[in-house]
Short mmCIF file of C-alpha atoms and ligand atoms in Angstrom, two decimals:
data_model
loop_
_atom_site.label_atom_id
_atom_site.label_comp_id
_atom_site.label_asym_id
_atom_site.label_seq_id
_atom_site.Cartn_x
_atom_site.Cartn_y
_atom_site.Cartn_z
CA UNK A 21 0.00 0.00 0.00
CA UNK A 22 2.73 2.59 1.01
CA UNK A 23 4.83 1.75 -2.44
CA UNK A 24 1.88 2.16 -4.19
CA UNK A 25 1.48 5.64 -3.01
CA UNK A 26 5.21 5.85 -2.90
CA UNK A 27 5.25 5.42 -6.60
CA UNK A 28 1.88 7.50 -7.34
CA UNK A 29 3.22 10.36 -5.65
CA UNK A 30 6.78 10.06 -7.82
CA UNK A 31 4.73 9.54 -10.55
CA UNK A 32 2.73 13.04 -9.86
CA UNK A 33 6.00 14.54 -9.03
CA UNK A 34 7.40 13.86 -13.02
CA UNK A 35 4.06 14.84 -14.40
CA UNK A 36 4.44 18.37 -12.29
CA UNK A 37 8.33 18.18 -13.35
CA UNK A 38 7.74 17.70 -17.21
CA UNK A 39 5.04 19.92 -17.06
CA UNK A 40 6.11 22.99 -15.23
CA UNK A 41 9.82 22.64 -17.18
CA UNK A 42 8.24 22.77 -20.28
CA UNK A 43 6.34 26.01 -19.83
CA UNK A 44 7.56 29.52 -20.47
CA UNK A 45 6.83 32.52 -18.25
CA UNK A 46 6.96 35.75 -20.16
CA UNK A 47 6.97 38.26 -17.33
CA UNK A 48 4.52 41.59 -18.99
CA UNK A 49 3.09 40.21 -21.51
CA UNK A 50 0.67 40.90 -23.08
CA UNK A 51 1.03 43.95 -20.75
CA UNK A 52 2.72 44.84 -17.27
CA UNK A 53 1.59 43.04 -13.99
CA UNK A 54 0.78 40.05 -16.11
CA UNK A 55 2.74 36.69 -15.89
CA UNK A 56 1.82 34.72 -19.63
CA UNK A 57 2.55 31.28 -19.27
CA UNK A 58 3.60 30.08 -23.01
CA UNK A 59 2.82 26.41 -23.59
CA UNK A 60 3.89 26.55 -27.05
CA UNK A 61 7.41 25.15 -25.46
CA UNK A 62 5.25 22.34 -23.81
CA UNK A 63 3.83 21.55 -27.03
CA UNK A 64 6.94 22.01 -28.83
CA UNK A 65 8.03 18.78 -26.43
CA UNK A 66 7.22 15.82 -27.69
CA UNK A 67 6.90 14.07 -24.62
CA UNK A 68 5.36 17.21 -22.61
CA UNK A 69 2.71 17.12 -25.19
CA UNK A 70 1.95 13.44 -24.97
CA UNK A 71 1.71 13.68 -21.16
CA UNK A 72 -0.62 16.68 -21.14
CA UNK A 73 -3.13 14.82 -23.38
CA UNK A 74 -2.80 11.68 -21.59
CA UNK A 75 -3.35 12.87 -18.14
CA UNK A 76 -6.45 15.39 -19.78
CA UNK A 77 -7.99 12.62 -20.85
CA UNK A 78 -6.90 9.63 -18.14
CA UNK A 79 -10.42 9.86 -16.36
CA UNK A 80 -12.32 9.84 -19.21
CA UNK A 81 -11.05 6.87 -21.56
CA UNK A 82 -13.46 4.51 -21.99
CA UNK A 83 -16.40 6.95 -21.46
CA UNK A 84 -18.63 8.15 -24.24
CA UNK A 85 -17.80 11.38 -25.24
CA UNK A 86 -19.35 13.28 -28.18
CA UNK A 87 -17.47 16.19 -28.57
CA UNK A 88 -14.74 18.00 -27.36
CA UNK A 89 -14.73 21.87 -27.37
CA UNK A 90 -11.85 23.68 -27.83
CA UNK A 91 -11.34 27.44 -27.01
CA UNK A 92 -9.65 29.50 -29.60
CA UNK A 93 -6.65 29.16 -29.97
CA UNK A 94 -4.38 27.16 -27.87
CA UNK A 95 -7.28 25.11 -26.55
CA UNK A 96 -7.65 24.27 -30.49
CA UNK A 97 -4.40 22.21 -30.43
CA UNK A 98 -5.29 20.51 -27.01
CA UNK A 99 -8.95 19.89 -27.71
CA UNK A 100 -7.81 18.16 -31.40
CA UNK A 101 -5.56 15.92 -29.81
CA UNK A 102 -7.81 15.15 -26.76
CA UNK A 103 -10.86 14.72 -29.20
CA UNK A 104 -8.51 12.29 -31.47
CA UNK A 105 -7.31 9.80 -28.19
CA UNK A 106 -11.25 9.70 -27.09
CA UNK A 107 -12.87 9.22 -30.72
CA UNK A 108 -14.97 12.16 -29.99
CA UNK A 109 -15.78 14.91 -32.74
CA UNK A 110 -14.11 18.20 -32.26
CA UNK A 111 -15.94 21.86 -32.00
CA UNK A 112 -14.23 24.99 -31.86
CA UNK A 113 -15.23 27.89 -30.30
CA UNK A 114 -14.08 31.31 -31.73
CA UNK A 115 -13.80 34.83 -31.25
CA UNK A 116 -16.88 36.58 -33.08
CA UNK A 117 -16.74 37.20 -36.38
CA UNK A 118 -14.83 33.80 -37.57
CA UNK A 119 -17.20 31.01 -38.33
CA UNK A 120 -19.01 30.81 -41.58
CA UNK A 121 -21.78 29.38 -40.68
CA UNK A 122 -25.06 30.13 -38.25
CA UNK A 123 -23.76 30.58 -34.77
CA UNK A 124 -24.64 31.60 -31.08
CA UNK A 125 -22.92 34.13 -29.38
CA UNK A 126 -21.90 35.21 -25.83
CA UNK A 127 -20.10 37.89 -24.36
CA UNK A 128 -17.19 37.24 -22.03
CA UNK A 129 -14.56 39.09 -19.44
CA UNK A 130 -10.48 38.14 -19.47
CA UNK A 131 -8.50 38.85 -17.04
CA UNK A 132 -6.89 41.62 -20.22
CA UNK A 133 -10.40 42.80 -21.25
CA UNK A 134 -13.80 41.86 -22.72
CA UNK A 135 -15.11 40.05 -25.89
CA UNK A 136 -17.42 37.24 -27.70
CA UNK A 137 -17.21 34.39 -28.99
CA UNK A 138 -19.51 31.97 -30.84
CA UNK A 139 -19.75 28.54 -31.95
CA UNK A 140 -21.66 27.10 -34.71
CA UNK A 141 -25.21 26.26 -34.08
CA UNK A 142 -25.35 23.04 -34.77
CA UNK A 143 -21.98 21.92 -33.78
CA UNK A 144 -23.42 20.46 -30.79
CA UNK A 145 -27.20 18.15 -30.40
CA UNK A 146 -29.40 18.20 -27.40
CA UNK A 147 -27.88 15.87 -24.78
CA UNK A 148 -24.61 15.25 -25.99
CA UNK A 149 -21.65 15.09 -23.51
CA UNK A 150 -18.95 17.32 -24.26
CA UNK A 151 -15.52 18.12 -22.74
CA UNK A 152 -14.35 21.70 -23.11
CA UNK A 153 -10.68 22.00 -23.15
CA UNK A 154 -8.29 25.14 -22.61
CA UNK A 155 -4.93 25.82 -22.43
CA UNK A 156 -5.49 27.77 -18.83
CA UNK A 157 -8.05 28.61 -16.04
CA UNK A 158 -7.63 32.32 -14.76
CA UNK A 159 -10.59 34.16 -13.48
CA UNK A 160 -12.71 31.20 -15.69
CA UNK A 161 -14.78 34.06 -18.19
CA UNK A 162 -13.50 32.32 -21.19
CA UNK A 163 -14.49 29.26 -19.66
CA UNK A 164 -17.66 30.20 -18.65
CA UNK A 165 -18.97 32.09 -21.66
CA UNK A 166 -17.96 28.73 -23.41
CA UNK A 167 -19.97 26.91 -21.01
CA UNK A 168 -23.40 28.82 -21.35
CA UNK A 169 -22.80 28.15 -25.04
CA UNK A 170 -22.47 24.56 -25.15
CA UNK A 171 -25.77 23.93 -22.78
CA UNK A 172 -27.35 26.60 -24.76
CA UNK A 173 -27.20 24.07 -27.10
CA UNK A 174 -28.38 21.62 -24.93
CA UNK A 175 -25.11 19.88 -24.70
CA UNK A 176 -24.05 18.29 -20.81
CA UNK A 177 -20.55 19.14 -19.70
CA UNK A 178 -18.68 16.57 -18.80
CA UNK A 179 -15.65 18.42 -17.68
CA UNK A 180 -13.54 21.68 -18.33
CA UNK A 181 -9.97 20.41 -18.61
CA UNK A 182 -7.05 23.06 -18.82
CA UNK A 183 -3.02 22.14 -17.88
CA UNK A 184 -2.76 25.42 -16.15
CA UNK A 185 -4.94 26.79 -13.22
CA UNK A 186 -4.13 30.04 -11.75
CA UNK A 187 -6.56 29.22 -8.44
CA UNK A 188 -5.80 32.56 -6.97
CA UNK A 189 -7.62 34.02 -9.73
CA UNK A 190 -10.49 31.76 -8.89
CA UNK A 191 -11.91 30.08 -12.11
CA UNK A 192 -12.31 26.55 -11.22
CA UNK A 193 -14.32 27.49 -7.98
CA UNK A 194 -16.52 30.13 -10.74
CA UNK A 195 -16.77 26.79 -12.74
CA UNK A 196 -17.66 24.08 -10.38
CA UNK A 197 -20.37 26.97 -8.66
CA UNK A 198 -21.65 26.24 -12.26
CA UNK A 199 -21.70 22.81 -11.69
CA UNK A 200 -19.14 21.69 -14.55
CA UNK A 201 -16.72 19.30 -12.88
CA UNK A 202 -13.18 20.66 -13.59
CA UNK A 203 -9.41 19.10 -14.39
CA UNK A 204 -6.18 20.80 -14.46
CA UNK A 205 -3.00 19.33 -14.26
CA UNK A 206 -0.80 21.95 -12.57
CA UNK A 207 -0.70 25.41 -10.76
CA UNK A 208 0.37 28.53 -10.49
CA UNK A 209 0.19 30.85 -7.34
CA UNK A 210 -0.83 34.48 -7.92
CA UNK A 211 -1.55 35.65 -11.49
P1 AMP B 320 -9.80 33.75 -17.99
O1 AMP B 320 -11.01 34.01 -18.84
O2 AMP B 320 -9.47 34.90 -17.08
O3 AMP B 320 -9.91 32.44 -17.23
O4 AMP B 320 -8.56 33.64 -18.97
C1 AMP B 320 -8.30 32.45 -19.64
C2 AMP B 320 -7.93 32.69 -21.08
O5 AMP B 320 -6.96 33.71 -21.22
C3 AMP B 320 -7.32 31.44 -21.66
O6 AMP B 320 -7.72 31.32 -23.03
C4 AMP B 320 -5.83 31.67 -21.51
O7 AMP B 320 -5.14 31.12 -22.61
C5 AMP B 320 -5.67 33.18 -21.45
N1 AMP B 320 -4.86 33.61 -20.30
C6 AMP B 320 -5.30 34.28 -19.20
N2 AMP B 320 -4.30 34.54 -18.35
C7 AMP B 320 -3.19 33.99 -18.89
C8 AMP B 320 -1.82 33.90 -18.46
N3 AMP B 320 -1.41 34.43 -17.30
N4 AMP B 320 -0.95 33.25 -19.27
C9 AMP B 320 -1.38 32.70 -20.45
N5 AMP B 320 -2.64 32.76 -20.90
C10 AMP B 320 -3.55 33.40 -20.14
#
């Protein structure tokens, strides 16, 4: 029993390793105060890249899921791969003005300012269970404009899955108050 958790807990140590060595902190950017955490050196990593997917998707193999909705744009790349390993269908989300075809629309607040997004209308049927993926979790308006769109829809979230949370911020407890189950893989204190 104690090796078992012995070797879970080295285990979660490498994931948290792999992970937080492959990410990039760009101190003021987009603008000053803010700490951007690039993952495009985690999914320049081969093996980073693999392990992110895997572990977004561990509790969920096996389960039926219909689609998996990806936030524009780094959620695109995370969602596609997740959506590939689960055999689901893939939906992206976008900022306004980007989909060609009949959409729905919400408004939303970032922690760097306010916009929309949509997704296509019929990108998602009544009842379907869908996984929305990100790249992050900050204050959790991206998230939860995405969200209100999917059950708009009538679609049941399964879980919100991001590698980053910034809990400080407090997305993931604005999520779950929303009742969508949440999954993040590591953390960041303070913004
Ligand atoms: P929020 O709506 O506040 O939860 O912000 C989440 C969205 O903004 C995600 O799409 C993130 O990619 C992006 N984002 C917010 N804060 C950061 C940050 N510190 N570093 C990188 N991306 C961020």
């Amino acid at each position: 029993m104690g090796r078992t958790k012995g070797n879970a807990e080295a285990m979660k140590s490498t994931l948290e390793e792999t992970l937080l060595s492959a990410i990039r902190t760009i101190p003021d950017y987009p603008k000053p105060g803010i700490l951007f955490r690039d993952i495009t050196t985690l999914l320049g990593n081969a093996r980073a890249f693999r392990r992110a997917v895997d572990e977004l998707v561990h509790p969920y193999a096996g389960s039926k899921i219909d689609k998996v909705a990806g936030i524009e744009a780094r959620g695109f790349i995370l969602g596609g791969a997740i959506a590939h390993q689960l055999s689901s269908g893939f939906v992206p989300i976008r900022k306004k003005g980007k989909l060609p075809h009949d959409t729905v629309r919400v408004a939303y607040s970032l922690e760097y300012g306010i916009d929309e997004m949509e997704m296509h209308r019929d990108a998602i049927a009544e009842g379907e269970k869908v996984i929305l993926v990100d790249d992050l979790i900050a204050t959790g308006g991206t998230a939860e404009g995405a969200v209100k769109l999917i059950r708009q829809m009538g679609g049941e979230i399964v879980a919100a899955c991001f590698v980053i949370d910034l809990p400080d911020l407090g997305g993931r407890a604005k999520l779950e108050a929303l009742g969508a189950p949440v999954r993040t893989l590591i953390a960041y204190e303070g913004h």
